[in-house]
Each structure stands twice: as structure tokens, then as C-alpha cells.
mmCIF file of C-alpha atoms in Angstrom:
data_model
loop_
_atom_site.group_PDB
_atom_site.id
_atom_site.type_symbol
_atom_site.label_atom_id
_atom_site.label_comp_id
_atom_site.label_asym_id
_atom_site.label_seq_id
_atom_site.Cartn_x
_atom_site.Cartn_y
_atom_site.Cartn_z
ATOM 1 C CA MET A 298 109.788 96.418 -9.675
ATOM 2 C CA ASN A 299 111.950 99.149 -8.287
ATOM 3 C CA ARG A 300 115.308 98.849 -10.009
ATOM 4 C CA THR A 301 117.011 100.202 -6.889
ATOM 5 C CA ASP A 302 116.209 96.891 -5.194
ATOM 6 C CA HIS A 303 119.401 95.148 -6.237
ATOM 7 C CA HIS A 304 118.632 91.923 -4.366
ATOM 8 C CA PHE A 305 115.424 91.438 -6.326
ATOM 9 C CA ALA A 306 117.088 92.333 -9.633
ATOM 10 C CA ARG A 307 119.917 89.877 -9.054
ATOM 11 C CA ALA A 308 117.480 87.116 -8.061
ATOM 12 C CA VAL A 309 115.441 87.679 -11.228
ATOM 13 C CA GLU A 310 118.538 87.727 -13.429
ATOM 14 C CA ALA A 311 119.732 84.466 -11.857
ATOM 15 C CA ALA A 312 116.336 82.854 -12.486
ATOM 16 C CA VAL A 313 116.379 84.012 -16.118
ATOM 17 C CA GLU A 314 119.868 82.577 -16.580
ATOM 18 C CA ARG A 315 118.669 79.217 -15.239
ATOM 19 C CA ILE A 316 115.783 79.177 -17.699
ATOM 20 C CA GLU A 317 117.972 80.061 -20.662
ATOM 21 C CA ARG A 318 120.611 77.475 -19.785
ATOM 22 C CA GLY A 319 118.047 74.692 -20.028
ATOM 23 C CA THR A 320 115.878 75.916 -22.898
ATOM 24 C CA ASP A 321 115.993 77.856 -26.122
ATOM 25 C CA ALA A 322 113.602 80.452 -24.725
ATOM 26 C CA GLU A 323 114.948 84.002 -24.393
ATOM 27 C CA VAL A 324 113.266 85.583 -21.409
ATOM 28 C CA VAL A 325 112.730 89.271 -20.760
ATOM 29 C CA VAL A 326 111.249 90.369 -17.430
ATOM 30 C CA VAL A 327 109.539 93.748 -17.279
ATOM 31 C CA ALA A 328 108.064 95.194 -14.094
ATOM 32 C CA ALA A 329 105.650 98.131 -14.240
ATOM 33 C CA GLY A 330 104.151 100.224 -11.475
ATOM 34 C CA ARG A 331 100.700 99.873 -13.055
ATOM 35 C CA SER A 332 99.089 98.947 -16.359
ATOM 36 C CA GLY A 333 97.283 101.738 -18.128
ATOM 37 C CA SER A 334 95.406 104.511 -16.382
ATOM 38 C CA TYR A 335 92.893 104.506 -13.575
ATOM 39 C CA ALA A 336 92.475 108.280 -13.567
ATOM 40 C CA ASP A 337 88.728 108.019 -14.177
ATOM 41 C CA LEU A 338 88.289 106.020 -10.964
ATOM 42 C CA ALA A 339 90.440 108.457 -9.013
ATOM 43 C CA TRP A 340 88.506 111.509 -10.160
ATOM 44 C CA ALA A 341 85.186 109.751 -9.635
ATOM 45 C CA GLY A 342 86.301 109.041 -6.077
ATOM 46 C CA GLY A 343 87.284 112.685 -5.644
ATOM 47 C CA ALA A 344 83.894 113.840 -6.921
ATOM 48 C CA ALA A 345 82.135 111.445 -4.544
ATOM 49 C CA PHE A 346 84.162 112.841 -1.663
ATOM 50 C CA ALA A 347 83.180 116.402 -2.613
ATOM 51 C CA TRP A 348 79.495 115.426 -2.749
ATOM 52 C CA LEU A 349 79.828 113.802 0.669
ATOM 53 C CA LEU A 350 81.264 117.004 2.083
ATOM 54 C CA LEU A 351 78.391 118.964 0.557
ATOM 55 C CA ALA A 352 75.832 116.632 2.132
ATOM 56 C CA LEU A 353 77.511 116.953 5.507
ATOM 57 C CA ALA A 354 77.490 120.743 5.160
ATOM 58 C CA LEU A 355 73.804 120.874 4.227
ATOM 59 C CA TRP A 356 72.708 118.697 7.124
ATOM 60 C CA SER A 357 75.239 119.858 9.653
ATOM 61 C CA PRO A 358 73.672 120.827 12.996
ATOM 62 C CA VAL A 359 76.467 123.357 13.460
ATOM 63 C CA PRO A 360 75.720 126.739 11.828
ATOM 64 C CA PHE A 361 78.388 127.984 9.420
ATOM 65 C CA THR A 362 78.719 130.286 6.455
ATOM 66 C CA GLY A 363 78.672 128.612 3.064
ATOM 67 C CA ALA A 364 80.262 131.483 1.187
ATOM 68 C CA TRP A 365 83.422 129.490 0.460
ATOM 69 C CA LEU A 366 81.763 126.185 -0.418
ATOM 70 C CA PRO A 367 81.978 126.790 -4.213
ATOM 71 C CA VAL A 368 85.756 127.003 -3.780
ATOM 72 C CA GLU A 369 86.323 124.514 -0.979
ATOM 73 C CA LEU A 370 84.389 121.609 -2.495
ATOM 74 C CA PRO A 371 86.237 121.509 -5.867
ATOM 75 C CA VAL A 372 89.585 121.844 -4.068
ATOM 76 C CA ALA A 373 88.684 119.033 -1.658
ATOM 77 C CA GLY A 374 87.513 116.840 -4.527
ATOM 78 C CA PHE A 375 90.704 117.485 -6.495
ATOM 79 C CA LEU A 376 92.925 116.666 -3.536
ATOM 80 C CA ALA A 377 90.956 113.489 -2.799
ATOM 81 C CA GLY A 378 91.227 112.385 -6.445
ATOM 82 C CA TRP A 379 94.951 113.138 -6.493
ATOM 83 C CA LEU A 380 95.502 111.073 -3.346
ATOM 84 C CA ILE A 381 93.424 108.173 -4.670
ATOM 85 C CA HIS A 382 95.367 108.183 -7.945
ATOM 86 C CA ARG A 383 98.613 107.848 -5.997
ATOM 87 C CA SER A 384 97.333 105.126 -3.680
ATOM 88 C CA PRO A 385 97.670 101.651 -5.280
ATOM 89 C CA PRO A 386 95.719 99.843 -2.497
ATOM 90 C CA VAL A 387 92.731 102.161 -2.961
ATOM 91 C CA LEU A 388 92.797 101.921 -6.760
ATOM 92 C CA ARG A 389 93.113 98.151 -6.549
ATOM 93 C CA ARG A 390 89.869 98.050 -4.545
ATOM 94 C CA LEU A 391 88.051 100.506 -6.795
ATOM 95 C CA ALA A 392 88.971 98.796 -10.068
ATOM 96 C CA PRO A 393 86.964 95.647 -10.925
ATOM 97 C CA SER A 394 89.054 92.499 -11.325
ATOM 98 C CA THR A 395 88.009 92.177 -14.970
ATOM 99 C CA ARG A 396 89.341 95.645 -15.718
ATOM 100 C CA ARG A 397 92.614 94.997 -13.928
ATOM 101 C CA ARG A 398 93.068 91.756 -15.842
ATOM 102 C CA ARG A 399 92.193 93.388 -19.172
ATOM 103 C CA GLN A 400 94.570 96.293 -18.685
ATOM 104 C CA VAL A 401 97.464 94.053 -17.655
ATOM 105 C CA GLU A 402 96.967 91.846 -20.702
ATOM 106 C CA ALA A 403 96.775 94.824 -23.052
ATOM 107 C CA GLU A 404 99.866 96.427 -21.541
ATOM 108 C CA ALA A 405 101.818 93.157 -21.656
ATOM 109 C CA HIS A 406 101.150 92.736 -25.370
ATOM 110 C CA ARG A 407 102.078 96.354 -26.017
ATOM 111 C CA VAL A 408 105.360 95.965 -24.120
ATOM 112 C CA PHE A 409 106.042 92.675 -25.945
ATOM 113 C CA HIS A 410 106.286 94.631 -29.192
ATOM 114 C CA GLU A 411 107.830 97.755 -27.675
ATOM 115 C CA GLU A 412 110.681 95.737 -26.162
ATOM 116 C CA ALA A 413 111.042 93.763 -29.429
ATOM 117 C CA VAL A 414 110.727 90.454 -27.593
ATOM 118 C CA HIS A 415 109.606 89.016 -30.934
ATOM 119 C CA GLY A 416 112.939 90.005 -32.498
ATOM 120 C CA THR A 417 114.746 86.692 -31.983
ATOM 121 C CA LYS A 418 115.952 84.538 -34.858
ATOM 122 C CA ARG A 419 113.786 81.555 -33.940
ATOM 123 C CA ARG A 420 110.882 83.536 -32.459
ATOM 124 C CA THR A 421 111.620 82.093 -29.007
ATOM 125 C CA GLY A 422 111.210 85.289 -26.992
ATOM 126 C CA VAL A 423 109.160 85.173 -23.785
ATOM 127 C CA LEU A 424 108.006 88.270 -21.928
ATOM 128 C CA VAL A 425 107.235 87.973 -18.229
ATOM 129 C CA PHE A 426 105.288 91.121 -17.408
ATOM 130 C CA LEU A 427 104.680 92.048 -13.770
ATOM 131 C CA SER A 428 102.276 94.851 -12.918
ATOM 132 C CA ARG A 429 102.591 95.859 -9.272
ATOM 133 C CA LEU A 430 99.380 97.797 -8.711
ATOM 134 C CA GLU A 431 97.240 94.959 -10.089
ATOM 135 C CA ARG A 432 99.521 92.322 -8.530
ATOM 136 C CA ARG A 433 99.317 90.292 -11.714
ATOM 137 C CA VAL A 434 101.777 88.548 -14.002
ATOM 138 C CA ARG A 435 101.167 88.039 -17.690
ATOM 139 C CA VAL A 436 103.418 85.820 -19.814
ATOM 140 C CA VAL A 437 103.507 86.513 -23.560
ATOM 141 C CA ALA A 438 105.378 83.935 -25.633
ATOM 142 C CA ASP A 439 106.426 84.289 -29.250
ATOM 143 C CA ALA A 440 105.316 81.900 -32.000
ATOM 144 C CA GLY A 441 108.394 79.683 -31.733
ATOM 145 C CA VAL A 442 107.589 78.862 -28.097
ATOM 146 C CA GLU A 443 103.816 78.629 -28.524
ATOM 147 C CA ALA A 444 104.289 76.076 -31.323
ATOM 148 C CA ARG A 445 106.070 73.696 -28.955
ATOM 149 C CA VAL A 446 104.691 74.496 -25.513
ATOM 150 C CA PRO A 447 100.905 74.416 -24.929
ATOM 151 C CA ALA A 448 99.645 77.862 -24.010
ATOM 152 C CA GLY A 449 97.594 76.298 -21.231
ATOM 153 C CA GLU A 450 100.730 75.149 -19.443
ATOM 154 C CA ILE A 451 102.242 78.619 -19.571
ATOM 155 C CA HIS A 452 99.108 80.358 -18.303
ATOM 156 C CA ALA A 453 98.615 77.762 -15.563
ATOM 157 C CA ILE A 454 101.890 78.751 -13.901
ATOM 158 C CA ARG A 455 101.249 79.964 -10.384
ATOM 159 C CA TRP A 456 102.868 83.231 -9.325
ATOM 160 C CA GLY A 457 101.491 83.207 -5.807
ATOM 161 C CA ASP A 458 99.102 81.501 -3.413
ATOM 162 C CA GLY A 459 95.897 83.144 -4.633
ATOM 163 C CA ALA A 460 93.005 81.419 -6.377
ATOM 164 C CA ASP A 461 94.030 83.102 -9.632
ATOM 165 C CA PRO A 462 97.371 81.683 -10.842
ATOM 166 C CA ALA A 463 98.349 85.081 -12.274
ATOM 167 C CA THR A 464 98.091 86.819 -8.890
ATOM 168 C CA CYS A 465 101.490 87.746 -7.457
ATOM 169 C CA THR A 466 101.825 89.351 -4.040
ATOM 170 C CA ASP A 467 105.412 88.691 -2.998
ATOM 171 C CA THR A 468 108.915 88.190 -4.319
ATOM 172 C CA ALA A 469 109.096 84.501 -3.392
ATOM 173 C CA GLY A 470 106.007 83.732 -5.466
ATOM 174 C CA PHE A 471 107.371 85.622 -8.447
ATOM 175 C CA LEU A 472 110.716 83.808 -8.351
ATOM 176 C CA ALA A 473 108.928 80.465 -7.947
ATOM 177 C CA GLY A 474 106.864 81.327 -11.018
ATOM 178 C CA LEU A 475 110.019 81.967 -13.027
ATOM 179 C CA ASP A 476 111.359 78.557 -12.010
ATOM 180 C CA ALA A 477 108.043 76.976 -13.033
ATOM 181 C CA LEU A 478 108.292 78.737 -16.394
ATOM 182 C CA GLY A 479 111.626 77.049 -16.973
ATOM 183 C CA ALA A 480 110.092 73.697 -16.099
ATOM 184 C CA VAL A 481 107.344 73.921 -18.746
ATOM 185 C CA ALA A 482 109.827 74.804 -21.498
ATOM 186 C CA PRO A 483 112.325 71.915 -21.266
ATOM 187 C CA ALA A 484 115.074 71.244 -23.790
ATOM 188 C CA ASP A 485 113.172 68.414 -25.452
ATOM 189 C CA ARG A 486 110.403 70.796 -26.462
ATOM 190 C CA VAL A 487 112.387 73.892 -27.354
ATOM 191 C CA ASP A 488 115.205 72.914 -29.701
ATOM 192 C CA LEU A 489 118.682 73.792 -28.449
ATOM 193 C CA ALA A 490 120.486 72.902 -31.663
ATOM 194 C CA GLY A 491 122.437 75.683 -33.275
ATOM 195 C CA GLY A 492 123.200 79.210 -32.160
ATOM 196 C CA HIS A 493 120.907 82.164 -32.426
ATOM 197 C CA PRO A 494 121.361 85.851 -31.994
ATOM 198 C CA GLY A 495 118.598 87.095 -29.751
ATOM 199 C CA LEU A 496 117.702 89.272 -26.881
ATOM 200 C CA ASP A 497 119.946 89.693 -23.878
ATOM 201 C CA ALA A 498 118.753 87.947 -20.763
ATOM 202 C CA GLY A 499 117.788 90.059 -17.849
ATOM 203 C CA VAL A 500 115.259 92.455 -16.487
ATOM 204 C CA GLY A 501 113.791 94.889 -18.961
ATOM 205 C CA HIS A 502 113.026 98.571 -18.527
ATOM 206 C CA HIS A 503 109.573 100.035 -18.862
ATOM 207 C CA PRO A 504 108.316 103.643 -18.814
ATOM 208 C CA HIS A 505 105.990 102.857 -15.882
ATOM 209 C CA ALA A 506 108.669 101.075 -13.884
ATOM 210 C CA ALA A 507 109.787 104.395 -12.456
ATOM 211 C CA LEU A 508 107.376 104.236 -9.571
ATOM 212 C CA GLU A 509 105.527 107.241 -8.298
ATOM 213 C CA PRO A 510 106.595 108.508 -4.870
ATOM 214 C CA ALA A 511 103.450 107.133 -3.250
ATOM 215 C CA GLU A 512 104.326 103.663 -4.519
ATOM 216 C CA GLU A 513 107.926 103.581 -3.353
ATOM 217 C CA HIS A 514 107.253 102.838 0.310
ATOM 218 C CA GLN A 515 107.929 99.104 0.370
ATOM 219 C CA HIS A 516 109.935 96.576 2.276
ATOM 220 C CA PRO A 517 113.439 96.187 0.776
ATOM 221 C CA GLY A 518 112.963 92.453 0.418
ATOM 222 C CA SER A 519 109.463 92.646 -1.032
ATOM 223 C CA PRO A 520 109.446 94.957 -4.072
ATOM 224 C CA LEU A 521 106.020 93.691 -5.074
ATOM 225 C CA ARG A 522 104.221 95.210 -2.134
ATOM 226 C CA ALA A 523 102.019 98.200 -2.818
#
């Protein structure tokens, strides 16, 4: 999520407030540009592009001097890799779905601890982690929530219209998913009795949430597009 999109931020904060009014869960939403690194895919794509240029040069019907090929090919490969690395749609197609899923899950659990979502008195913290490049949402709930809400219900929440419930492609789907999260953690499952010092509600920060320039070109009302 781009934090400069104030409409999206306000909508998320309002959804979090609705959840916390009706349950004991303390929700933190973190949006990242991507989960982990896909540099290996980008540079492999750059190398493939350089080899393609070499093949075209070798079989080109047009005569030319190849004196600069040892310089031109590495430069072309580097530029192609750099462009691929900064192009979420291309990386999304190059990365297998299993890898995207694995990296989002690993990053979500890392952020869960980094943001101290587990630091609530009753262990009722819930992290909603959105990764834009992969277009996936991962919910990580602390022990106090998992003990009273079946994990299957949490992971079955739909964040979009795709076959995979975790797929999220637009703002409306993400906000609908937040509302569904509140519905599976009602007051009769998560005890409201007593006060508890915990995490502030709202949208969390994340080192990767500062999107790269190539990822910032998005519709103001759809901060999930990339």
C-alpha cells in the first residue's frame, strides 16, 4: 500500500476500528511492495535477453562488425535484468505460484514478530499482511485468537474473486476481506471482558512499503494495482 493514498488508509483504519469494536482482536495491517527478493529471476531474464541478442547477431543476414559485442551484450543483459526487477507484472509471471505463496508466508511471519503483533496482554494480535507484487494476503493470528477461532475459518477468508482465497487484486476485495475477518472473530468467541493494553489499531509500516518508482504508477483509488 502506498501511504500517500489517504483514501485507502482511512478506509483500512475504519475497517480495523469496526473489527476491534466487536471483538477482542487487535488488528495490525501491513502492506508491502513485495515479499522477499526475486533478483535471481530478474538477472536470469537479463541473461536470457543477452543470449537472444547474441543469437540474433550470429544469424543476422545483415553484415556488421562484432567488435563491440563483448561490451554491448553484458550492458544489454544488465539493463534488461534491471527493468525486469522493477516490473511487478513481469516478475509475477516469472515467479511460480508456489514461490510467491512461500515468500509471502515467510515475510508475513517475519513482520508479525518485527511489528511485535504478539506483544498484547492476551495474545490477541492479528496481522493482516498484504503483498502487492504477489497480490496475496496472509493473516497471522496470535495464540489467543487461534485458541478460540479455527485457523481454517481465518484462512478461508476471501480477499478477492480469484480461485485462491488469498488472492487480492483490488481495494474493494481487500476491504471486504477485513470485514469478513471481523465476522469470524465475534465477541462470543474472543472474550471482551476486562481491559488490556495492546497494540494501537491502524495500518502498520514496513520497510518494503516504500514502493519503488516503477511500482508507484497506480490508480488513486486502487493502490493494489501493480
